[in-house]
Each structure stands twice: as structure tokens, then as C-alpha cells.
Coordinates of N, CA and C and ligand atoms in Angstrom, one line a residue:
X1 N 79.4 65.8 102.9 CA 80.2 66.5 103.9 C 79.9 66.0 105.2
X2 N 80.7 66.4 106.2 CA 80.5 66.0 107.6 C 79.2 66.7 108.0
X3 N 78.7 66.3 109.2 CA 77.5 67.0 109.7 C 77.9 68.2 110.6
X4 N 79.2 68.5 110.7 CA 79.7 69.6 111.5 C 79.7 70.9 110.7
X5 N 80.4 71.8 111.3 CA 80.7 73.1 110.6 C 81.4 72.8 109.3
X6 N 81.2 73.6 108.3 CA 81.9 73.4 107.0 C 82.7 74.6 106.7
X7 N 84.0 74.4 106.5 CA 84.9 75.6 106.3 C 85.0 75.9 104.8
X8 N 84.9 77.2 104.5 CA 85.2 77.7 103.2 C 86.2 78.8 103.3
X9 N 87.4 78.4 102.9 CA 88.6 79.4 103.1 C 88.9 80.0 101.7
X10 N 88.8 81.3 101.6 CA 89.1 82.0 100.4 C 90.5 82.5 100.4
X11 N 91.3 81.9 99.5 CA 92.7 82.3 99.4 C 92.8 83.2 98.2
X12 N 93.0 84.5 98.5 CA 93.1 85.5 97.4 C 94.5 85.6 96.8
X13 N 95.4 84.9 97.4 CA 96.8 84.9 96.9 C 97.2 86.4 96.7
X14 N 98.0 86.7 95.6 CA 98.5 88.0 95.5 C 97.6 88.8 94.6
X15 N 96.3 88.8 94.9 CA 95.3 89.5 94.1 C 94.5 90.4 95.1
X16 N 93.9 91.4 94.6 CA 92.9 92.2 95.4 C 93.5 93.5 95.7
X17 N 92.5 94.5 95.8 CA 92.9 95.8 96.2 C 91.6 96.4 96.9
X18 N 91.7 97.7 97.3 CA 90.5 98.2 98.0 C 89.2 98.2 97.2
X19 N 89.4 98.2 95.8 CA 88.2 98.2 95.0 C 87.5 96.8 95.1
X20 N 88.4 95.7 95.0 CA 87.8 94.4 95.0 C 87.1 94.1 96.3
X21 N 87.5 94.8 97.3 CA 86.9 94.6 98.6 C 85.4 94.9 98.7
X22 N 85.0 95.8 97.8 CA 83.6 96.2 97.8 C 82.7 95.0 97.4
X23 N 83.3 94.1 96.7 CA 82.5 93.0 96.1 C 82.2 91.8 97.1
X24 N 81.9 92.2 98.4 CA 81.6 91.1 99.3 C 80.2 91.3 100.0
X25 N 79.4 92.2 99.4 CA 78.1 92.5 99.9 C 77.2 91.3 100.1
X26 N 77.1 90.5 99.1 CA 76.2 89.4 99.1 C 76.6 88.3 100.0
X27 N 77.9 88.1 100.1 CA 78.4 87.1 101.0 C 78.2 87.4 102.5
X28 N 78.2 88.7 102.8 CA 77.9 89.2 104.1 C 76.5 88.8 104.5
X29 N 75.6 89.1 103.5 CA 74.2 88.7 103.7 C 74.1 87.2 103.9
X30 N 74.7 86.5 103.1 CA 74.6 85.0 103.2 C 75.1 84.5 104.6
X31 N 76.2 85.1 105.1 CA 76.8 84.6 106.3 C 75.8 84.9 107.5
X32 N 74.9 85.8 107.3 CA 74.0 86.1 108.4 C 72.7 85.3 108.4
X33 N 72.5 84.6 107.3 CA 71.3 83.8 107.1 C 71.4 82.5 107.9
X34 N 70.2 82.2 108.5 CA 70.2 81.0 109.4 C 70.5 79.7 108.6
X35 N 70.0 79.7 107.4 CA 70.2 78.5 106.6 C 71.7 78.1 106.4
X36 N 72.6 79.1 106.5 CA 74.0 78.8 106.3 C 74.8 78.9 107.6
X37 N 74.2 78.6 108.7 CA 74.9 78.8 110.0 C 76.1 77.9 110.1
X38 N 76.0 76.8 109.4 CA 77.2 75.8 109.4 C 78.4 76.3 108.7
X39 N 78.2 77.2 107.8 CA 79.3 77.7 106.9 C 80.3 78.6 107.7
X40 N 81.5 78.1 107.8 CA 82.5 79.0 108.5 C 83.3 79.6 107.3
X41 N 83.1 80.9 107.1 CA 83.7 81.5 105.9 C 84.9 82.3 106.4
X42 N 86.1 82.0 105.8 CA 87.3 82.7 106.2 C 88.0 83.3 105.0
X43 N 88.1 84.6 104.9 CA 88.7 85.3 103.8 C 90.2 85.5 104.1
X44 N 91.1 85.1 103.2 CA 92.5 85.3 103.4 C 93.0 86.2 102.3
X45 N 92.9 87.5 102.4 CA 93.4 88.4 101.4 C 94.8 88.7 101.6
X46 N 95.5 89.4 100.7 CA 96.9 89.8 101.0 C 97.0 90.7 102.3
X47 N 98.2 90.8 102.8 CA 98.4 91.5 104.1 C 97.8 92.9 104.0
X48 N 98.0 93.5 102.8 CA 97.6 95.0 102.7 C 96.1 95.2 103.0
X49 N 95.3 94.1 102.8 CA 93.8 94.3 103.0 C 93.3 93.8 104.3
X50 N 94.2 93.2 105.1 CA 93.7 92.5 106.3 C 92.8 93.4 107.2
X51 N 93.3 94.5 107.6 CA 92.6 95.3 108.5 C 91.3 95.9 107.9
X52 N 91.4 96.4 106.7 CA 90.2 96.9 106.0 C 89.1 95.8 105.9
X53 N 89.6 94.6 105.6 CA 88.7 93.5 105.5 C 88.0 93.1 106.8
X54 N 88.9 93.1 107.9 CA 88.4 92.7 109.2 C 87.3 93.8 109.6
X55 N 87.6 95.0 109.3 CA 86.6 96.1 109.7 C 85.3 95.9 108.9
X56 N 85.4 95.5 107.6 CA 84.3 95.3 106.8 C 83.4 94.2 107.2
X57 N 83.9 93.2 107.8 CA 83.1 92.0 108.2 C 82.7 92.0 109.6
X58 N 83.0 93.1 110.3 CA 82.5 93.2 111.7 C 81.0 93.0 111.8
X59 N 80.5 92.4 112.8 CA 79.1 92.1 112.9 C 78.6 91.0 111.9
X60 N 79.4 90.3 111.3 CA 79.0 89.1 110.5 C 79.7 87.9 111.1
X61 N 79.5 86.7 110.5 CA 80.2 85.5 111.0 C 81.4 85.3 110.1
X62 N 81.7 86.2 109.2 CA 82.9 86.0 108.4 C 84.2 86.2 109.2
X63 N 85.2 85.4 109.0 CA 86.5 85.6 109.7 C 87.6 85.9 108.7
X64 N 88.7 86.4 109.2 CA 89.7 86.9 108.3 C 91.0 86.1 108.7
X65 N 91.8 85.8 107.7 CA 93.1 85.2 107.9 C 94.2 85.7 107.0
X66 N 95.4 85.6 107.4 CA 96.6 86.0 106.5 C 97.0 84.7 105.7
X67 N 97.9 85.0 104.8 CA 98.4 83.9 103.9 C 99.7 83.3 104.3
X68 N 100.3 83.9 105.3 CA 101.6 83.4 105.8 C 102.1 84.3 107.0
X69 N 103.1 83.9 107.7 CA 103.6 84.8 108.7 C 105.1 84.5 108.9
X70 N 105.8 85.3 109.6 CA 107.2 85.1 109.9 C 107.4 84.0 111.0
X71 N 108.6 83.4 111.0 CA 108.7 82.3 112.0 C 109.1 82.8 113.4
X72 N 109.4 84.1 113.5 CA 109.7 84.6 114.8 C 108.5 85.3 115.4
X73 N 108.4 85.2 116.7 CA 107.3 85.9 117.4 C 107.5 87.4 117.5
X74 N 106.5 88.1 117.7 CA 106.6 89.6 118.0 C 107.2 90.4 116.9
X75 N 108.2 91.2 117.3 CA 108.7 92.2 116.5 C 110.2 92.0 116.4
X76 N 110.9 92.6 115.3 CA 112.3 92.4 115.2 C 112.8 93.0 113.9
X77 N 114.2 92.9 113.7 CA 114.8 93.4 112.5 C 114.7 92.5 111.3
X78 N 113.5 92.3 110.8 CA 113.3 91.4 109.7 C 112.5 92.2 108.6
X79 N 113.3 93.0 107.8 CA 112.7 93.9 106.8 C 111.9 93.2 105.8
X80 N 110.6 93.6 105.7 CA 109.8 93.1 104.6 C 108.9 91.9 105.1
X81 N 109.0 91.6 106.4 CA 108.2 90.5 106.9 C 107.1 90.9 107.9
X82 N 106.2 90.0 108.1 CA 105.1 90.3 109.0 C 105.0 89.2 110.1
X83 N 104.9 89.5 111.3 CA 104.8 88.5 112.4 C 103.4 88.1 112.7
X84 N 103.2 87.0 113.3 CA 101.9 86.5 113.7 C 101.2 87.5 114.6
X85 N 102.0 88.1 115.5 CA 101.4 89.0 116.4 C 100.8 90.3 115.7
X86 N 101.5 90.7 114.6 CA 101.0 91.8 113.8 C 99.7 91.4 113.1
X87 N 99.7 90.2 112.6 CA 98.5 89.7 112.0 C 97.3 89.7 112.9
X88 N 97.6 89.2 114.1 CA 96.5 89.2 115.2 C 96.0 90.6 115.4
X89 N 96.9 91.5 115.4 CA 96.6 92.9 115.7 C 95.6 93.5 114.6
X90 N 95.6 92.9 113.4 CA 94.7 93.5 112.3 C 93.2 93.0 112.5
X91 N 93.0 92.1 113.5 CA 91.7 91.6 113.7 C 91.5 90.2 113.0
X92 N 92.6 89.7 112.5 CA 92.5 88.4 111.8 C 92.5 87.3 112.9
X93 N 91.9 86.2 112.5 CA 91.9 85.0 113.5 C 92.7 83.8 113.0
X94 N 93.0 83.8 111.7 CA 93.6 82.7 111.1 C 94.9 83.0 110.3
X95 N 95.7 82.0 110.0 CA 96.8 82.2 109.1 C 97.1 80.9 108.3
X96 N 97.2 81.0 107.0 CA 97.6 79.9 106.2 C 99.1 79.6 106.3
X97 N 99.5 78.4 106.6 CA 100.9 78.1 106.7 C 101.2 76.9 105.9
X98 N 102.3 76.9 105.1 CA 102.8 75.7 104.4 C 102.1 75.6 103.0
X99 N 101.5 76.7 102.5 CA 100.9 76.6 101.2 C 102.0 76.3 100.2
X100 N 101.7 75.5 99.2 CA 102.8 75.0 98.2 C 103.5 76.2 97.6
X101 N 102.7 77.3 97.4 CA 103.3 78.5 96.7 C 104.3 79.2 97.7
X102 N 104.1 79.1 99.0 CA 105.0 79.6 100.0 C 106.2 78.6 100.1
X103 N 105.9 77.3 100.0 CA 107.0 76.3 100.1 C 108.0 76.6 98.9
X104 N 107.4 76.9 97.8 CA 108.2 77.2 96.6 C 109.1 78.4 96.8
X105 N 108.7 79.3 97.6 CA 109.5 80.5 97.9 C 110.4 80.3 99.1
X106 N 110.6 79.1 99.6 CA 111.6 78.9 100.6 C 111.0 78.4 102.0
X107 N 109.8 78.1 102.1 CA 109.3 77.6 103.4 C 109.6 76.1 103.5
X108 N 110.6 75.8 104.3 CA 110.9 74.4 104.6 C 110.0 73.8 105.6
X109 N 110.0 72.5 105.8 CA 109.2 71.9 106.9 C 109.6 72.5 108.2
X110 N 110.9 72.7 108.4 CA 111.3 73.2 109.7 C 110.8 74.7 110.0
X111 N 110.9 75.5 109.0 CA 110.4 76.9 109.1 C 108.8 76.8 109.3
X112 N 108.2 75.9 108.6 CA 106.7 75.8 108.7 C 106.4 75.4 110.2
X113 N 107.1 74.5 110.7 CA 106.9 74.1 112.1 C 107.0 75.3 113.1
X114 N 108.1 76.1 112.9 CA 108.3 77.3 113.7 C 107.1 78.3 113.5
X115 N 106.7 78.4 112.3 CA 105.6 79.4 112.0 C 104.3 78.9 112.7
X116 N 104.1 77.6 112.6 CA 102.8 77.2 113.3 C 102.9 77.4 114.8
X117 N 104.0 77.2 115.4 CA 104.1 77.4 116.8 C 104.0 78.9 117.2
X118 N 104.6 79.7 116.3 CA 104.5 81.2 116.5 C 103.1 81.7 116.4
X119 N 102.4 81.1 115.4 CA 101.0 81.5 115.2 C 100.1 81.1 116.3
X120 N 100.3 79.9 116.8 CA 99.5 79.4 117.9 C 99.7 80.2 119.2
X121 N 101.0 80.6 119.4 CA 101.4 81.4 120.6 C 100.7 82.7 120.5
X122 N 100.5 83.2 119.3 CA 99.9 84.6 119.1 C 98.4 84.5 119.0
X123 N 97.9 83.3 119.4 CA 96.4 83.1 119.4 C 95.7 83.2 118.0
X124 N 96.5 82.8 117.0 CA 95.9 82.6 115.7 C 95.6 81.1 115.5
X125 N 94.5 80.9 114.7 CA 94.3 79.5 114.3 C 95.0 79.3 113.0
X126 N 95.4 78.0 112.7 CA 96.3 77.7 111.6 C 95.6 76.9 110.6
X127 N 95.8 77.3 109.3 CA 95.4 76.4 108.2 C 96.6 75.8 107.6
X128 N 96.9 74.6 107.9 CA 98.2 74.0 107.6 C 98.1 73.2 106.3
X129 N 98.8 73.6 105.3 CA 98.7 73.0 103.9 C 99.7 71.9 103.7
X130 N 99.2 70.8 103.2 CA 100.1 69.7 102.8 C 99.7 69.2 101.4
X131 N 100.6 68.6 100.7 CA 100.3 68.1 99.4 C 101.5 67.6 98.6
X132 N 101.3 66.7 97.7 CA 102.4 66.2 96.9 C 102.4 66.8 95.5
X133 N 103.6 66.8 94.9 CA 103.8 67.3 93.5 C 103.4 66.2 92.5
X134 N 103.3 66.5 91.3 CA 102.9 65.5 90.3 C 104.0 64.4 90.2
X135 N 105.2 64.9 90.3 CA 106.3 63.9 90.2 C 106.2 62.9 91.3
X136 N 106.0 63.4 92.5 CA 105.9 62.5 93.7 C 104.7 61.6 93.6
X137 N 103.6 62.1 93.0 CA 102.4 61.2 92.8 C 102.7 60.1 91.8
X138 N 103.4 60.5 90.7 CA 103.7 59.5 89.6 C 104.7 58.5 90.2
X139 N 105.5 58.8 91.1 CA 106.5 57.9 91.7 C 105.9 57.2 92.9
X140 N 104.6 57.3 93.1 CA 103.9 56.6 94.3 C 104.5 57.0 95.6
X141 N 104.8 58.3 95.7 CA 105.5 58.8 96.9 C 104.5 59.6 97.8
X142 N 103.2 59.7 97.3 CA 102.3 60.6 98.0 C 102.2 60.4 99.5
X143 N 102.0 59.2 100.0 CA 101.8 58.9 101.4 C 103.1 59.3 102.2
X144 N 104.2 58.9 101.6 CA 105.5 59.2 102.2 C 105.7 60.7 102.4
X145 N 105.3 61.5 101.3 CA 105.5 63.0 101.4 C 104.5 63.6 102.4
X146 N 103.3 63.1 102.4 CA 102.3 63.7 103.3 C 102.7 63.4 104.8
X147 N 103.2 62.1 105.0 CA 103.6 61.7 106.4 C 104.8 62.6 106.8
X148 N 105.7 62.9 105.9 CA 106.9 63.7 106.3 C 106.4 65.1 106.6
X149 N 105.6 65.7 105.7 CA 105.1 67.0 105.9 C 104.3 67.2 107.3
X150 N 103.5 66.2 107.6 CA 102.8 66.2 108.8 C 103.7 66.0 110.0
X151 N 104.6 65.0 110.0 CA 105.5 64.8 111.1 C 106.4 66.0 111.4
X152 N 107.0 66.5 110.4 CA 107.9 67.7 110.5 C 107.2 69.0 110.8
X153 N 106.1 69.2 110.1 CA 105.4 70.5 110.3 C 104.7 70.6 111.7
X154 N 104.3 69.4 112.2 CA 103.6 69.5 113.5 C 104.5 68.9 114.7
X155 N 105.8 68.9 114.4 CA 106.7 68.4 115.5 C 106.5 69.2 116.8
X156 N 106.4 68.5 117.9 CA 106.3 69.1 119.2 C 105.0 69.9 119.4
X157 N 104.0 69.7 118.6 CA 102.7 70.3 118.8 C 101.8 69.2 119.4
X158 N 101.2 69.6 120.5 CA 100.5 68.5 121.2 C 99.0 68.4 120.8
X159 N 98.5 69.5 120.3 CA 97.0 69.7 120.2 C 96.6 70.2 118.9
X160 N 95.6 69.6 118.2 CA 95.2 70.0 116.9 C 94.0 70.9 117.0
X161 N 93.6 71.3 118.2 CA 92.4 72.1 118.4 C 92.3 73.3 117.5
X162 N 93.4 74.0 117.4 CA 93.4 75.2 116.6 C 94.1 75.1 115.2
X163 N 94.1 73.9 114.7 CA 94.8 73.7 113.4 C 93.8 73.0 112.5
X164 N 93.6 73.5 111.3 CA 92.9 72.8 110.2 C 93.9 72.3 109.3
X165 N 93.8 71.1 108.8 CA 94.7 70.6 107.8 C 94.1 70.7 106.4
X166 N 94.8 71.3 105.5 CA 94.3 71.4 104.1 C 95.1 70.6 103.2
X167 N 94.5 69.5 102.7 CA 95.1 68.7 101.7 C 95.0 69.3 100.3
X168 N 96.1 69.7 99.8 CA 96.1 70.3 98.5 C 97.2 69.7 97.6
X169 N 96.7 68.7 96.7 CA 97.7 68.2 95.8 C 98.2 69.3 94.9
X170 N 99.5 69.5 94.8 CA 100.1 70.6 94.1 C 99.6 70.7 92.6
X171 N 99.5 69.5 92.0 CA 99.1 69.4 90.6 C 97.7 69.8 90.4
X172 N 97.0 69.9 91.4 CA 95.5 70.3 91.3 C 95.3 71.8 91.5
X173 N 96.3 72.5 92.1 CA 96.1 73.9 92.4 C 96.2 74.8 91.1
X174 N 95.1 75.4 90.8 CA 95.1 76.4 89.7 C 95.2 75.7 88.3
X175 N 95.0 74.4 88.3 CA 95.1 73.7 87.0 C 93.8 73.3 86.4
X176 N 92.7 73.2 87.2 CA 91.5 72.7 86.8 C 91.4 71.2 86.8
X177 N 92.5 70.6 87.3 CA 92.5 69.1 87.4 C 92.2 68.7 88.8
X178 N 91.2 67.8 88.9 CA 90.7 67.4 90.2 C 91.1 65.9 90.4
X179 N 91.5 65.5 91.6 CA 91.8 64.1 91.9 C 90.5 63.3 91.6
X180 N 90.7 62.1 91.2 CA 89.6 61.1 91.1 C 89.0 61.0 92.5
X181 N 87.6 61.1 92.6 CA 87.0 61.2 93.9 C 87.4 60.0 94.9
X182 N 87.4 58.8 94.3 CA 87.8 57.7 95.2 C 89.2 57.8 95.7
X183 N 90.1 58.3 94.9 CA 91.5 58.5 95.3 C 91.6 59.6 96.3
X184 N 90.8 60.6 96.1 CA 90.8 61.7 97.1 C 90.4 61.2 98.5
X185 N 89.3 60.4 98.5 CA 88.8 59.8 99.7 C 89.9 59.0 100.4
X186 N 90.5 58.2 99.6 CA 91.6 57.3 100.1 C 92.7 58.1 100.8
X187 N 93.1 59.2 100.1 CA 94.1 60.0 100.6 C 93.8 60.7 101.9
X188 N 92.5 61.2 102.0 CA 92.1 61.8 103.2 C 92.0 60.8 104.3
X189 N 91.6 59.6 104.0 CA 91.6 58.5 105.0 C 93.0 58.3 105.5
X190 N 94.0 58.3 104.6 CA 95.4 58.1 105.0 C 95.9 59.2 105.9
X191 N 95.5 60.4 105.5 CA 95.9 61.6 106.4 C 95.3 61.4 107.8
X192 N 94.0 61.0 107.9 CA 93.4 60.8 109.2 C 94.2 59.8 110.0
X193 N 94.6 58.7 109.3 CA 95.3 57.6 110.0 C 96.7 58.1 110.5
X194 N 97.4 58.9 109.7 CA 98.7 59.5 110.1 C 98.5 60.3 111.3
X195 N 97.4 61.2 111.3 CA 97.1 62.1 112.4 C 96.8 61.3 113.6
X196 N 96.0 60.3 113.4 CA 95.6 59.4 114.6 C 96.8 58.8 115.3
X197 N 97.8 58.4 114.5 CA 99.0 57.8 115.1 C 99.7 58.8 116.0
X198 N 99.7 60.1 115.6 CA 100.4 61.1 116.4 C 99.6 61.6 117.5
X199 N 98.3 62.0 117.1 CA 97.5 62.8 118.1 C 96.4 61.9 118.8
X200 N 96.4 60.6 118.6 CA 95.4 59.7 119.2 C 94.0 60.2 118.9
X201 N 93.2 60.4 120.0 CA 91.8 60.6 119.7 C 91.3 62.0 119.6
X202 N 92.0 62.8 118.9 CA 91.6 64.2 118.8 C 90.7 64.4 117.6
X203 N 90.0 65.5 117.6 CA 89.1 65.8 116.5 C 89.8 66.5 115.3
X204 N 90.0 65.8 114.2 CA 90.8 66.4 113.1 C 89.8 67.1 112.2
X205 N 90.2 68.2 111.7 CA 89.5 68.9 110.6 C 90.3 68.9 109.3
X206 N 89.8 68.3 108.3 CA 90.6 68.2 107.1 C 89.8 68.9 105.9
X207 N 90.5 69.8 105.3 CA 89.9 70.5 104.1 C 90.5 70.0 102.9
X208 N 89.8 70.1 101.7 CA 90.5 69.8 100.5 C 90.6 71.1 99.7
X209 N 91.8 71.3 99.0 CA 92.0 72.4 98.1 C 92.6 72.0 96.8
X210 N 92.2 72.6 95.7 CA 92.7 72.4 94.4 C 91.6 72.4 93.4
X211 N 91.6 73.6 92.7 CA 90.6 73.8 91.6 C 89.1 73.6 91.9
X212 N 88.8 73.9 93.2 CA 87.4 73.7 93.6 C 86.6 74.8 92.8
X213 N 85.5 74.5 92.2 CA 84.7 75.5 91.5 C 83.2 75.1 91.5
X214 N 82.3 76.0 91.1 CA 80.9 75.7 91.1 C 80.6 74.5 90.2
X215 N 81.5 74.2 89.3 CA 81.2 73.0 88.4 C 81.5 71.7 89.0
X216 N 82.4 71.6 90.0 CA 82.8 70.3 90.5 C 82.4 70.1 92.0
X217 N 81.8 71.2 92.6 CA 81.5 71.1 94.0 C 80.5 70.1 94.4
X218 N 79.6 69.8 93.5 CA 78.6 68.7 93.8 C 79.2 67.4 94.1
X219 N 80.2 67.1 93.2 CA 80.9 65.8 93.4 C 81.7 65.9 94.7
X220 N 82.4 67.0 94.9 CA 83.3 67.1 96.1 C 82.5 67.1 97.4
X221 N 81.4 67.7 97.4 CA 80.7 67.9 98.7 C 80.0 66.6 99.1
X222 N 80.1 65.5 98.3 CA 79.5 64.2 98.7 C 80.5 63.5 99.6
X223 N 81.8 63.9 99.6 CA 82.8 63.2 100.4 C 82.5 63.5 101.9
X224 N 82.1 62.5 102.6 CA 81.7 62.8 104.0 C 82.8 62.9 105.0
X225 N 84.0 62.7 104.6 CA 85.1 62.8 105.6 C 85.9 64.1 105.4
X226 N 85.4 65.0 104.6 CA 86.0 66.3 104.4 C 85.2 67.4 105.1
X227 N 85.9 68.3 105.8 CA 85.3 69.3 106.6 C 85.2 70.7 105.9
X228 N 85.6 70.8 104.7 CA 85.5 72.0 104.0 C 86.5 72.2 102.9
X229 N 86.6 73.4 102.4 CA 87.5 73.6 101.2 C 88.3 74.8 101.3
X230 N 89.5 74.7 100.7 CA 90.4 75.9 100.5 C 90.3 76.3 99.1
X231 N 89.9 77.5 98.8 CA 89.5 77.8 97.4 C 90.3 79.0 97.0
X232 N 91.1 78.9 95.9 CA 91.9 80.0 95.4 C 91.1 80.8 94.3
X233 N 91.4 80.5 93.1 CA 90.8 81.3 92.0 C 89.3 81.6 92.1
X234 N 88.5 80.6 92.4 CA 87.0 80.8 92.4 C 86.6 81.7 93.5
X235 N 87.4 81.8 94.6 CA 87.0 82.6 95.7 C 87.1 84.1 95.4
X236 N 87.8 84.4 94.4 CA 88.0 85.9 94.1 C 86.8 86.4 93.3
X237 N 85.9 85.5 93.0 CA 84.7 86.0 92.3 C 83.5 85.7 93.2
X238 N 82.9 86.7 93.7 CA 81.9 86.5 94.8 C 80.8 85.6 94.4
X239 N 80.4 85.7 93.1 CA 79.2 84.9 92.7 C 79.6 83.4 92.7
X240 N 80.8 83.1 92.2 CA 81.3 81.7 92.2 C 81.5 81.2 93.6
X241 N 82.0 82.0 94.5 CA 82.2 81.6 95.9 C 80.9 81.3 96.6
X242 N 79.9 82.1 96.4 CA 78.6 81.9 96.9 C 78.0 80.7 96.4
X243 N 78.2 80.5 95.1 CA 77.6 79.3 94.4 C 78.2 78.0 95.1
X244 N 79.5 78.0 95.4 CA 80.1 76.9 96.0 C 79.5 76.6 97.4
X245 N 79.3 77.7 98.1 CA 78.8 77.5 99.5 C 77.3 77.0 99.4
X246 N 76.5 77.6 98.5 CA 75.1 77.2 98.4 C 75.0 75.7 97.9
X247 N 75.8 75.3 97.0 CA 75.7 73.9 96.5 C 76.2 72.9 97.5
X248 N 77.1 73.4 98.4 CA 77.6 72.5 99.5 C 76.5 72.3 100.6
X249 N 75.9 73.4 100.9 CA 74.9 73.4 102.0 C 73.6 73.6 101.4
X250 N 72.9 72.6 101.0 CA 71.6 72.9 100.3 C 70.5 72.2 101.0
Ligands
LIG301 C1 94.9 77.5 96.6 O1 95.2 78.7 96.4 O2 95.2 77.0 97.7 C2 94.0 76.8 95.6 C3 93.6 75.6 95.9 O3 93.9 77.4 94.4 P1 92.8 77.0 93.3 O4 91.5 76.9 94.0 O5 92.8 78.2 92.3 O6 93.3 75.7 92.7

């Protein structure tokens, strides 16, 4: 891992209810321990739990984020949607934008770009997801796809200070399949190069996401150009999530 802060983003997807929320007692304890001061833990539960969650982690270092937001700022006649400003109002500090599961539901590069701008204007930090499909990987299109997602998603954005990039190969999400470590390193290096071309000498934070678990974290945490992980399935189990953090920061 890098020597800086290490991010552990828990994406609960469309899981969780007020009962599940009780199961974060031990992680609250861990977040207060000096040994784990470098761990930046961000829980991204469904919208319905944001406020409850934010209240529950008050006085800890744990932060809360949403899993998406609308592309318009503030309030308006958009039935069934939630704006970045509303998310901010729950006590959340982050929002995931561009997750492949949201792209599948209609989030285009253009909408993602508007969402990122809206989120930043509302003083939320953004976890911007990029990643190629299996077909794109097989056709050697990975770099092309990542470049397009980065260029379009970050169009007219000047500063990466409040944006974390999460590289999530779609074929690895929820499948138990991990990229080969050297290939993953190579891909992250390429992403850094693409970012450097656009943003020059800024400080980029790049996370990896896709089937991260206590069984493979030792391998992944040796990659020194990664700043943390976006974790889906394993983050819904407190014991597994803690195990991942402890094995990364030992
Ligand atoms: C995700 O939801 O972004 C993710 C990486 O899921 P999983 O860890 O289950 O593959």
C-alpha cells in the first residue's frame, strides 16, 4: 500500500436495514484505535439508512457516503430521485458515482459528469468508478475504455482534490475473480498516466474494487500504488470487513 491514508469504502448496494445497522459495533471501536489511524473508513449504505448511519458513527472517524445522486442540483420535480444536496443534509460526506451497476441502469458518461459536478458543488467528495467489461478486456479495449470514461466523466473538472478514482473491472465485481496482480498494477499505472496528462501534477487517489475479501487482501495490499479498496459483498459482514482492514494495516 501507499504510505498515506488508506481508504476502505463499504458499498452495501441494495442491502441492509435498521437491523443490519446494529452490526457495526466492533468497527467503531477499531476506527478509534491509534493503530488504525491511517484507515479512512467510508460506509455507503442505501439512501434509507444514510441519516441513521451518520448518527450512529458520530464521534468516530467513520464517514458516510451515498451510492448515487441525481444530476441536478438542489430540489425539483424528479419523482423517486435524491439530489446531492439532500445527501449532504443527511450528514454524508461522500457519494459513489459511475458504479458499473448504476451505468447498467442508464448512467451515461455525460450524466456521470453532471453528477460529479453537482456533488462537488454540494460539498460532497466523489468516489468515481471506472472499469471495463469482460468483452472489452478480451478485445484489448481496456485502456481505450478507461481513457474515455476518465475524459468524459471528468470533463471540465479542474481539480481532483475531492475525487477518489475507483478502478473496478466489471468482470471482477461480485464474481470472486481477481485480476492478475501484475496486470492490475499495470492498469493502475496506466490510469495514473491518463490522469497525469489531464491534471498534471495533482495528487491522485486510486482505489481498487472487485471481489476484495479477507482471502485475497494480503496479495492486493502489497500493491504500493493503490490507495485503498472499494468493497461490496465482504463489507456487509463486519467480521470480514474488519479482517480486510487489519490485514492491510498490520
Ligand atoms: C462493488 O460493489 O463495487 C464491488 C466491488 O463489489 P464486490 O466487492 O462484491 O465485488
